[in-house]
Coordinates of C-alpha atoms and ligand atoms in Angstrom, one line a residue:
X1 CA -38.2 -75.3 -51.1
X2 CA -35.0 -76.0 -53.1
X3 CA -32.4 -78.7 -52.7
X4 CA -28.9 -77.7 -53.8
X5 CA -26.9 -81.0 -54.1
X6 CA -23.9 -82.7 -55.6
X7 CA -21.2 -80.2 -54.3
X8 CA -18.7 -79.9 -51.6
X9 CA -20.1 -77.2 -49.3
X10 CA -17.6 -75.7 -46.9
X11 CA -19.4 -74.4 -43.9
X12 CA -16.5 -72.2 -42.6
X13 CA -17.7 -73.0 -39.1
X14 CA -14.3 -74.6 -38.6
X15 CA -11.6 -76.0 -40.9
X16 CA -12.4 -79.1 -42.9
X17 CA -16.1 -79.0 -42.1
X18 CA -18.2 -79.8 -45.2
X19 CA -21.4 -81.3 -46.3
X20 CA -23.0 -82.5 -49.6
X21 CA -26.4 -80.9 -49.9
X22 CA -28.5 -78.1 -48.5
X23 CA -32.3 -77.6 -48.4
X24 CA -33.3 -74.0 -48.7
X25 CA -36.6 -72.4 -47.9
X26 CA -37.3 -68.8 -48.3
X27 CA -33.7 -67.9 -48.7
X28 CA -32.7 -69.6 -45.5
X29 CA -30.8 -72.9 -45.1
X30 CA -33.3 -75.3 -43.5
X31 CA -31.3 -78.5 -43.4
X32 CA -27.9 -79.8 -44.5
X33 CA -27.0 -83.3 -45.5
X34 CA -23.8 -85.4 -45.7
X35 CA -25.4 -87.7 -48.3
X36 CA -27.9 -86.6 -50.9
X37 CA -31.3 -87.1 -49.5
X38 CA -34.3 -88.7 -51.2
X39 CA -36.8 -85.8 -51.3
X40 CA -39.8 -85.6 -53.6
X41 CA -41.9 -82.6 -54.8
X42 CA -39.1 -80.0 -54.5
X43 CA -36.9 -78.2 -57.0
X44 CA -33.5 -79.8 -57.2
X45 CA -30.4 -77.9 -58.3
X46 CA -27.5 -80.1 -59.4
X47 CA -24.2 -78.2 -58.6
X48 CA -22.1 -80.6 -60.6
X49 CA -19.3 -81.2 -58.2
X50 CA -18.6 -77.6 -57.6
X51 CA -16.9 -76.2 -54.4
X52 CA -19.3 -74.0 -52.4
X53 CA -18.4 -71.4 -49.9
X54 CA -20.4 -68.7 -48.1
X55 CA -20.9 -65.8 -50.6
X56 CA -17.9 -63.5 -50.4
X57 CA -18.2 -60.3 -48.5
X58 CA -16.0 -57.3 -49.4
X59 CA -16.0 -55.1 -46.3
X60 CA -14.7 -51.9 -47.9
X61 CA -15.6 -50.5 -51.3
X62 CA -16.4 -47.1 -52.7
X63 CA -19.0 -48.6 -55.0
X64 CA -20.3 -45.3 -56.4
X65 CA -16.8 -44.3 -57.6
X66 CA -16.1 -47.9 -58.6
X67 CA -19.3 -48.1 -60.7
X68 CA -18.7 -44.7 -62.2
X69 CA -15.0 -45.1 -63.0
X70 CA -15.8 -48.5 -64.7
X71 CA -17.3 -46.3 -67.4
X72 CA -14.1 -44.1 -67.5
X73 CA -10.4 -44.6 -68.2
X74 CA -8.5 -47.3 -66.3
X75 CA -4.8 -46.2 -66.4
X76 CA -3.3 -49.1 -64.5
X77 CA -1.5 -50.6 -67.5
X78 CA 0.0 -47.4 -69.1
X79 CA 3.7 -47.2 -69.7
X80 CA 4.1 -43.7 -70.9
X81 CA 2.2 -40.4 -70.8
X82 CA 1.5 -40.9 -74.5
X83 CA -0.5 -44.0 -73.5
X84 CA -2.4 -41.9 -71.0
X85 CA -3.3 -39.3 -73.7
X86 CA -4.3 -41.9 -76.2
X87 CA -6.6 -43.7 -73.8
X88 CA -8.1 -40.4 -72.7
X89 CA -8.8 -39.3 -76.3
X90 CA -11.0 -42.4 -76.7
X91 CA -12.8 -41.9 -73.3
X92 CA -16.4 -40.9 -73.4
X93 CA -17.7 -38.4 -70.8
X94 CA -20.1 -39.6 -68.1
X95 CA -22.6 -36.9 -67.2
X96 CA -20.5 -34.4 -69.0
X97 CA -17.2 -35.2 -67.2
X98 CA -14.1 -37.3 -67.9
X99 CA -13.0 -39.7 -65.2
X100 CA -9.6 -41.5 -65.2
X101 CA -8.3 -43.6 -62.4
X102 CA -5.4 -45.9 -61.2
X103 CA -2.7 -43.6 -62.5
X104 CA 0.7 -44.3 -60.9
X105 CA 3.4 -41.7 -61.8
X106 CA 6.1 -44.1 -60.6
X107 CA 5.2 -46.6 -63.3
X108 CA 5.3 -44.3 -66.4
X109 CA 8.5 -43.7 -68.2
X110 CA 8.4 -39.9 -67.5
X111 CA 8.0 -40.5 -63.7
X112 CA 5.5 -37.6 -63.5
X113 CA 1.9 -36.7 -63.7
X114 CA 0.4 -35.1 -66.8
X115 CA -0.2 -31.4 -66.5
X116 CA -3.4 -29.4 -66.8
X117 CA -2.3 -27.9 -70.1
X118 CA -1.6 -31.4 -71.5
X119 CA -5.1 -32.5 -70.6
X120 CA -6.5 -29.2 -72.0
X121 CA -5.2 -30.2 -75.4
X122 CA -7.5 -33.2 -75.5
X123 CA -10.4 -31.8 -73.5
X124 CA -10.5 -28.0 -73.7
X125 CA -14.2 -27.8 -72.8
X126 CA -15.0 -30.9 -70.7
X127 CA -13.8 -31.2 -67.1
X128 CA -11.2 -34.0 -66.6
X129 CA -10.1 -35.6 -63.3
X130 CA -7.2 -38.1 -63.4
X131 CA -6.9 -39.8 -60.0
X132 CA -3.7 -41.3 -58.6
X133 CA -3.9 -45.0 -57.9
X134 CA -4.4 -44.4 -54.2
X135 CA -7.0 -41.7 -54.7
X136 CA -5.1 -39.3 -52.5
X137 CA -3.9 -37.0 -55.2
X138 CA -5.1 -36.1 -58.7
X139 CA -4.7 -33.9 -61.8
X140 CA -7.5 -31.8 -63.2
X141 CA -7.7 -29.7 -66.4
X142 CA -8.4 -26.0 -66.7
X143 CA -12.1 -26.5 -67.4
X144 CA -12.4 -28.3 -64.0
X145 CA -10.3 -25.5 -62.3
X146 CA -12.8 -22.9 -63.6
X147 CA -15.9 -25.0 -62.6
X148 CA -15.0 -25.8 -59.0
X149 CA -15.7 -23.2 -56.3
X150 CA -12.4 -23.1 -54.4
X151 CA -12.3 -22.1 -50.7
X152 CA -8.9 -20.5 -51.3
X153 CA -7.6 -19.6 -54.8
X154 CA -5.1 -22.1 -56.3
X155 CA -1.5 -20.9 -56.4
X156 CA -0.3 -18.9 -59.5
X157 CA 2.1 -21.7 -60.6
X158 CA -0.7 -24.3 -60.5
X159 CA -0.1 -27.1 -63.1
X160 CA -3.0 -29.4 -62.4
X161 CA -1.8 -31.5 -59.5
X162 CA -3.8 -31.6 -56.2
X163 CA -3.4 -33.4 -53.0
X164 CA -4.9 -33.3 -49.4
X165 CA -7.9 -31.0 -49.0
X166 CA -7.9 -29.8 -52.6
X167 CA -7.9 -33.4 -53.9
X168 CA -11.0 -34.1 -51.8
X169 CA -12.6 -30.9 -53.0
X170 CA -12.1 -31.7 -56.7
X171 CA -13.2 -35.4 -56.3
X172 CA -16.4 -34.3 -54.5
X173 CA -17.2 -31.8 -57.2
X174 CA -16.8 -34.5 -59.9
X175 CA -19.0 -36.9 -58.0
X176 CA -21.8 -34.3 -57.5
X177 CA -24.9 -33.5 -59.6
X178 CA -25.9 -36.9 -60.8
X179 CA -29.7 -37.4 -61.2
X180 CA -31.4 -40.2 -59.3
X181 CA -31.6 -42.4 -62.4
X182 CA -27.8 -42.2 -63.0
X183 CA -27.1 -42.9 -59.4
X184 CA -29.2 -46.0 -59.5
X185 CA -27.5 -47.1 -62.8
X186 CA -24.1 -46.6 -61.2
X187 CA -24.9 -48.7 -58.1
X188 CA -26.5 -51.3 -60.4
X189 CA -23.3 -51.5 -62.3
X190 CA -21.3 -51.9 -59.1
X191 CA -23.7 -54.6 -57.8
X192 CA -23.3 -56.5 -61.1
X193 CA -19.5 -56.3 -60.9
X194 CA -19.7 -57.5 -57.3
X195 CA -21.9 -60.6 -58.0
X196 CA -19.8 -61.5 -61.0
X197 CA -16.8 -61.7 -58.8
X198 CA -18.6 -64.0 -56.3
X199 CA -19.7 -61.5 -53.7
X200 CA -23.2 -61.6 -52.1
X201 CA -22.7 -58.7 -49.7
X202 CA -20.5 -55.6 -50.0
X203 CA -19.9 -52.8 -47.6
X204 CA -20.0 -49.4 -49.4
X205 CA -19.0 -45.9 -48.4
X206 CA -21.5 -43.2 -49.2
X207 CA -20.9 -39.5 -49.2
X208 CA -18.1 -37.1 -49.3
X209 CA -16.9 -36.9 -45.7
X210 CA -19.1 -33.9 -45.0
X211 CA -22.6 -33.9 -43.7
X212 CA -24.8 -34.8 -46.7
X213 CA -26.8 -38.0 -46.1
X214 CA -29.2 -37.5 -49.1
X215 CA -27.4 -40.1 -51.2
X216 CA -27.4 -42.5 -48.2
X217 CA -31.1 -42.4 -47.7
X218 CA -31.8 -42.7 -51.4
X219 CA -29.7 -45.9 -51.7
X220 CA -31.2 -47.2 -48.5
X221 CA -34.6 -46.9 -49.9
X222 CA -33.6 -48.7 -53.1
X223 CA -31.6 -51.7 -51.7
X224 CA -34.2 -54.2 -52.8
X225 CA -33.2 -53.5 -56.5
X226 CA -29.7 -54.9 -56.3
X227 CA -28.5 -58.5 -56.7
X228 CA -26.2 -58.1 -53.7
X229 CA -26.7 -56.8 -50.2
X230 CA -25.1 -53.4 -49.6
X231 CA -24.0 -52.5 -46.1
X232 CA -24.0 -48.8 -46.1
X233 CA -21.6 -46.4 -44.3
X234 CA -22.6 -42.7 -44.2
X235 CA -19.2 -41.2 -44.7
X236 CA -19.7 -38.2 -42.4
X237 CA -18.8 -37.1 -38.9
X238 CA -22.1 -35.6 -38.0
X239 CA -23.5 -38.0 -35.4
X240 CA -27.1 -36.6 -35.3
X241 CA -27.4 -36.8 -39.0
X242 CA -26.3 -40.5 -39.0
X243 CA -28.8 -41.3 -36.2
X244 CA -31.6 -39.4 -38.1
X245 CA -30.8 -41.5 -41.2
X246 CA -31.2 -44.6 -39.0
X247 CA -27.7 -45.8 -39.6
X248 CA -26.1 -48.2 -37.0
X249 CA -22.6 -46.9 -38.1
X250 CA -20.8 -43.8 -39.1
X251 CA -17.6 -43.0 -41.0
X252 CA -15.7 -44.9 -43.6
X253 CA -12.8 -43.3 -45.5
X254 CA -13.1 -40.2 -43.4
X255 CA -9.4 -39.4 -43.3
X256 CA -7.1 -39.5 -40.3
X257 CA -4.3 -39.2 -42.8
X258 CA -3.6 -39.6 -46.6
X259 CA -1.5 -42.3 -48.3
X260 CA 2.1 -43.5 -48.6
X261 CA 2.1 -42.9 -52.4
X262 CA 1.1 -39.2 -52.0
X263 CA 3.5 -38.8 -49.0
X264 CA 0.5 -37.8 -46.8
X265 CA 0.2 -40.9 -44.6
X266 CA 1.1 -39.8 -41.0
X267 CA 4.3 -41.5 -39.7
X268 CA 6.2 -41.6 -36.4
X269 CA 9.5 -41.6 -38.4
X270 CA 10.0 -39.6 -41.6
X271 CA 9.6 -40.9 -45.1
X272 CA 12.7 -42.8 -46.4
X273 CA 12.6 -40.9 -49.7
X274 CA 11.8 -37.5 -48.1
X275 CA 13.8 -37.0 -44.9
X276 CA 12.1 -34.5 -42.7
X277 CA 8.6 -35.3 -44.0
X278 CA 6.4 -37.2 -41.5
X279 CA 3.2 -36.9 -43.6
X280 CA 0.3 -35.3 -41.8
X281 CA -2.5 -35.9 -39.4
X282 CA -5.5 -34.4 -41.1
X283 CA -7.5 -33.4 -38.0
X284 CA -6.7 -32.7 -34.4
X285 CA -7.1 -35.3 -31.7
X286 CA -9.6 -32.9 -30.1
X287 CA -11.9 -33.0 -33.1
X288 CA -11.7 -36.7 -33.5
X289 CA -12.4 -37.1 -29.8
X290 CA -15.6 -35.0 -30.0
X291 CA -16.8 -37.1 -33.0
X292 CA -15.9 -40.5 -31.7
X293 CA -17.0 -40.0 -28.1
X294 CA -20.3 -38.8 -29.4
X295 CA -20.8 -41.7 -31.8
X296 CA -19.8 -44.2 -29.0
X297 CA -22.2 -42.6 -26.6
X298 CA -25.0 -43.0 -29.2
X299 CA -24.1 -46.6 -29.9
X300 CA -22.8 -46.0 -33.5
X301 CA -20.0 -48.2 -34.8
X302 CA -17.2 -45.9 -36.0
X303 CA -14.9 -46.5 -38.9
X304 CA -11.9 -44.3 -39.8
X305 CA -9.3 -44.4 -42.6
X306 CA -5.8 -44.7 -41.0
X307 CA -2.7 -45.6 -43.1
X308 CA 0.4 -44.6 -41.2
X309 CA 1.4 -45.6 -37.7
X310 CA 0.9 -42.1 -36.3
X311 CA -2.6 -41.9 -37.7
X312 CA -3.5 -45.4 -36.4
X313 CA -2.2 -44.5 -33.0
X314 CA -4.1 -41.2 -33.0
X315 CA -7.5 -42.9 -33.6
X316 CA -6.7 -45.9 -31.5
X317 CA -6.1 -43.7 -28.4
X318 CA -9.6 -42.3 -28.8
X319 CA -11.2 -45.7 -29.3
X320 CA -9.3 -46.9 -26.2
X321 CA -10.6 -44.0 -24.1
X322 CA -14.2 -44.5 -25.3
X323 CA -13.9 -48.2 -24.5
X324 CA -12.3 -47.7 -21.1
X325 CA -14.9 -45.1 -20.0
X326 CA -17.8 -47.0 -21.3
X327 CA -17.2 -50.5 -22.6
X328 CA -19.5 -51.6 -25.4
X329 CA -19.5 -54.1 -28.2
X330 CA -19.5 -51.7 -31.1
X331 CA -16.5 -53.2 -33.0
X332 CA -15.1 -49.7 -34.0
X333 CA -13.0 -50.1 -37.0
X334 CA -9.6 -48.9 -38.4
X335 CA -9.7 -49.1 -42.2
X336 CA -6.4 -49.9 -43.9
X337 CA -4.2 -50.3 -40.7
X338 CA -1.2 -50.5 -43.0
X339 CA 1.8 -49.7 -40.9
X340 CA 1.8 -51.0 -37.4
X341 CA 4.0 -51.9 -34.4
X342 CA 3.7 -54.8 -31.9
X343 CA 2.5 -52.2 -29.4
X344 CA -0.3 -50.9 -31.7
X345 CA -1.5 -54.4 -32.4
X346 CA -1.6 -55.2 -28.7
X347 CA -3.6 -52.1 -28.1
X348 CA -6.0 -52.9 -30.9
X349 CA -6.6 -56.3 -29.4
X350 CA -7.2 -54.8 -25.9
X351 CA -9.5 -52.1 -27.2
X352 CA -11.6 -54.7 -29.1
X353 CA -11.0 -52.8 -32.3
X354 CA -11.7 -54.4 -35.7
X355 CA -9.4 -53.9 -38.7
X356 CA -10.6 -53.7 -42.3
X357 CA -7.7 -54.5 -44.6
X358 CA -6.7 -54.9 -48.2
X359 CA -4.4 -57.8 -48.9
X360 CA -4.0 -56.6 -52.5
X361 CA -2.2 -53.5 -51.2
X362 CA 0.7 -55.8 -50.2
X363 CA 0.6 -57.6 -53.6
X364 CA 0.8 -54.3 -55.4
X365 CA 3.2 -52.2 -53.2
X366 CA 5.3 -54.5 -50.9
X367 CA 7.5 -56.0 -53.7
X368 CA 11.3 -55.4 -53.6
X369 CA 12.0 -51.8 -54.7
X370 CA 8.2 -51.2 -54.8
X371 CA 6.3 -48.3 -53.3
X372 CA 6.6 -49.3 -49.7
X373 CA 10.3 -49.9 -49.8
X374 CA 10.7 -46.6 -51.6
X375 CA 8.6 -44.6 -49.1
X376 CA 9.3 -46.5 -45.9
X377 CA 12.5 -48.5 -46.3
X378 CA 12.9 -52.3 -46.0
X379 CA 12.5 -52.5 -42.2
X380 CA 9.2 -50.7 -42.1
X381 CA 7.9 -52.5 -45.2
X382 CA 8.1 -55.7 -43.1
X383 CA 5.6 -54.0 -40.7
X384 CA 3.0 -53.3 -43.4
X385 CA -0.2 -55.4 -43.8
X386 CA 0.6 -57.7 -40.9
X387 CA -2.2 -60.1 -41.4
X388 CA -0.9 -63.1 -39.5
X389 CA 0.2 -61.0 -36.5
X390 CA -3.3 -59.5 -36.4
X391 CA -5.2 -62.8 -37.0
X392 CA -3.1 -64.6 -34.4
X393 CA -3.9 -62.0 -31.7
X394 CA -7.6 -62.6 -32.2
X395 CA -8.3 -59.1 -33.5
X396 CA -11.4 -59.1 -35.8
X397 CA -9.7 -58.9 -39.2
X398 CA -11.7 -58.5 -42.4
X399 CA -10.7 -58.5 -46.1
X400 CA -11.6 -55.9 -48.7
X401 CA -10.6 -54.3 -51.9
X402 CA -11.1 -50.5 -51.3
X403 CA -12.6 -50.7 -54.8
X404 CA -12.1 -48.5 -57.0
X405 CA -8.5 -48.4 -55.6
X406 CA -8.0 -52.1 -56.4
X407 CA -10.3 -54.5 -58.3
X408 CA -13.3 -55.8 -56.4
X409 CA -12.3 -59.5 -56.5
X410 CA -12.3 -61.5 -53.3
X411 CA -10.4 -64.4 -54.9
X412 CA -7.5 -62.0 -55.7
X413 CA -7.7 -60.8 -52.2
X414 CA -7.7 -64.3 -50.7
X415 CA -4.8 -65.2 -52.9
X416 CA -2.8 -62.1 -51.9
X417 CA -3.4 -62.8 -48.2
X418 CA -1.8 -66.2 -48.6
X419 CA 1.2 -64.7 -50.4
X420 CA 2.0 -61.6 -48.3
X421 CA 5.6 -60.6 -49.2
X422 CA 6.7 -61.0 -45.6
X423 CA 6.3 -64.7 -45.2
X424 CA 5.7 -64.4 -41.5
X425 CA 2.5 -62.4 -42.2
X426 CA 0.8 -64.9 -44.6
X427 CA -2.6 -66.4 -43.7
X428 CA -3.5 -70.0 -44.5
X429 CA -6.0 -70.3 -47.4
X430 CA -8.7 -71.2 -44.7
X431 CA -7.9 -68.1 -42.7
X432 CA -7.9 -66.0 -45.8
X433 CA -11.4 -67.2 -46.7
X434 CA -12.5 -66.5 -43.2
X435 CA -11.7 -62.8 -43.5
X436 CA -14.0 -62.6 -46.6
X437 CA -16.8 -64.6 -45.0
X438 CA -17.2 -65.4 -41.3
X439 CA -15.1 -62.4 -40.0
X440 CA -16.6 -60.0 -42.5
X441 CA -20.1 -61.0 -41.3
X442 CA -19.1 -60.2 -37.7
X443 CA -17.9 -56.8 -38.6
X444 CA -21.6 -55.7 -39.4
X445 CA -23.0 -57.8 -36.5
X446 CA -24.5 -60.2 -39.1
X447 CA -22.7 -63.4 -37.8
X448 CA -26.1 -65.0 -37.2
X449 CA -27.2 -64.5 -40.8
X450 CA -24.1 -64.4 -43.0
X451 CA -20.6 -65.7 -43.3
X452 CA -21.1 -69.4 -42.6
X453 CA -23.2 -72.1 -44.1
X454 CA -25.3 -73.6 -41.3
X455 CA -29.0 -74.2 -40.6
X456 CA -30.7 -70.9 -40.0
X457 CA -28.2 -68.9 -42.0
X458 CA -28.9 -67.1 -45.3
X459 CA -28.4 -69.3 -48.4
X460 CA -25.7 -67.1 -49.9
X461 CA -23.3 -69.3 -51.9
X462 CA -20.4 -68.8 -54.2
X463 CA -19.8 -71.9 -56.3
X464 CA -16.3 -72.4 -57.6
X465 CA -14.8 -74.8 -60.1
X466 CA -11.8 -75.5 -58.0
X467 CA -11.1 -75.9 -54.3
X468 CA -9.5 -72.8 -52.7
X469 CA -8.0 -74.9 -50.0
X470 CA -6.0 -77.1 -52.4
X471 CA -5.6 -74.8 -55.4
X472 CA -2.2 -73.6 -56.4
X473 CA -3.5 -70.5 -58.1
X474 CA -6.5 -69.2 -56.1
X475 CA -6.8 -65.9 -58.1
X476 CA -7.5 -67.9 -61.3
X477 CA -10.3 -70.1 -60.0
X478 CA -13.4 -69.7 -62.1
X479 CA -16.7 -68.7 -60.6
X480 CA -19.4 -71.1 -61.7
X481 CA -22.4 -69.6 -60.0
X482 CA -23.5 -67.2 -57.3
X483 CA -26.6 -67.7 -55.2
X484 CA -28.1 -65.0 -53.1
X485 CA -30.9 -66.0 -50.6
X486 CA -31.4 -69.2 -52.5
X487 CA -31.8 -67.5 -55.9
X488 CA -29.3 -68.0 -58.7
X489 CA -27.8 -64.6 -59.6
X490 CA -25.2 -65.7 -62.1
X491 CA -24.5 -69.1 -63.7
X492 CA -21.5 -69.5 -66.0
X493 CA -21.6 -72.5 -68.3
X494 CA -18.5 -74.7 -68.3
X495 CA -15.3 -72.6 -68.0
X496 CA -16.5 -69.8 -70.2
X497 CA -16.4 -67.3 -67.3
X498 CA -15.2 -63.9 -68.5
Ligands
LIG501 ZN1 -11.6 -46.4 -48.9
LIG502 ZN1 -9.3 -45.0 -47.2

């Protein structure tokens, strides 16, 4: 038994509910106290006036890519292609390949991607992949072109840039052929990053959108090794395979469409900067219907990546039909849910759909003259990332990073949710914490174990030096300690964090 005391514990059961000490036995909260109790013969842990919340839950990450790319080249701060080349020339290969990510051609002086031949000058013999910030397009060098077994030959004027299916094909090739030990090392790295940012549970997508569950089963058998709990999504559409692997859910970033940045998100009205281009629906409604109806029949929770309103509407129509024909509490999810209408949100509410969103997308892309305004115009930008409209309807809304796309950092996500560019779509700080705790727990049907601090719940705590609910700069709050099932996973002395 351990007593954690001398802190302000926010239960997250309802607003302003707090207590002063918690008795923990075997990883579970046994008792809570409003004043510090006189207990003898137990371990006592003084939390030194910290502010304690349920451990953060990030409900959408690509942890394998995130862990892998953390050893590669992060291009988010480059200003010119010269910067890109100079970072790349100092990047070490991982498993014989060079990984670069978070490149945004809009933010470099040249306003373009590097070419394959430019990459060849630095790496003539090592395959290189440089992924666009949204992950929906990339550039590869000639060595990679030669190494990948293409279904159809690349065009004669190919200069290294890939989108849609070829982007997926290249990324999958780069993520293949890691031995078991490297895979574990990469997940360990991801888990350490997660816990350092205050998370005690993270949802992670596993697999390449096809039917291979080998990686899923391997991680499932090694979950006990990691300092955080991973909630696994077999990123496939093969229902029998998911059932065979014992998964309660299926899908992830299986793509209904692409992204705004790559002009591949499916829209009901054309792109503002490319009149005539509506983006594209990646699969027919018939094929989605076969997959989703079968998953629903077999009680699997489904999650699908949908960015544009046309893609959201396509998947939602199938969720609605499944739910109408055979109502179940499966909490099927739309991941991203970026561009919506009043009608779409009402339909999501009625179909009991959950939405897994990324507040940082708004912070990065909804600024004046930013990506959204450029691609969608001002009016539609107001209809992106509508957190308050969703929350107020009572739709199950959860927060996430889509790491490696944005940093896995719940405090930054909470901060972004309270500062959505469209002021009518902002959450209060309390609501923003809910989407990373209580709501996030409900997404995986873990609301009886995780997401609130109550007797009988898991003792998963994130201990902060400042109070999220009164802080003026949430993203800057220092994480003092993270406790998972009653065990201290990180403990930062004073304000020396990072
Ligand atoms: Zn994703
Ligand atoms: Zn996605």
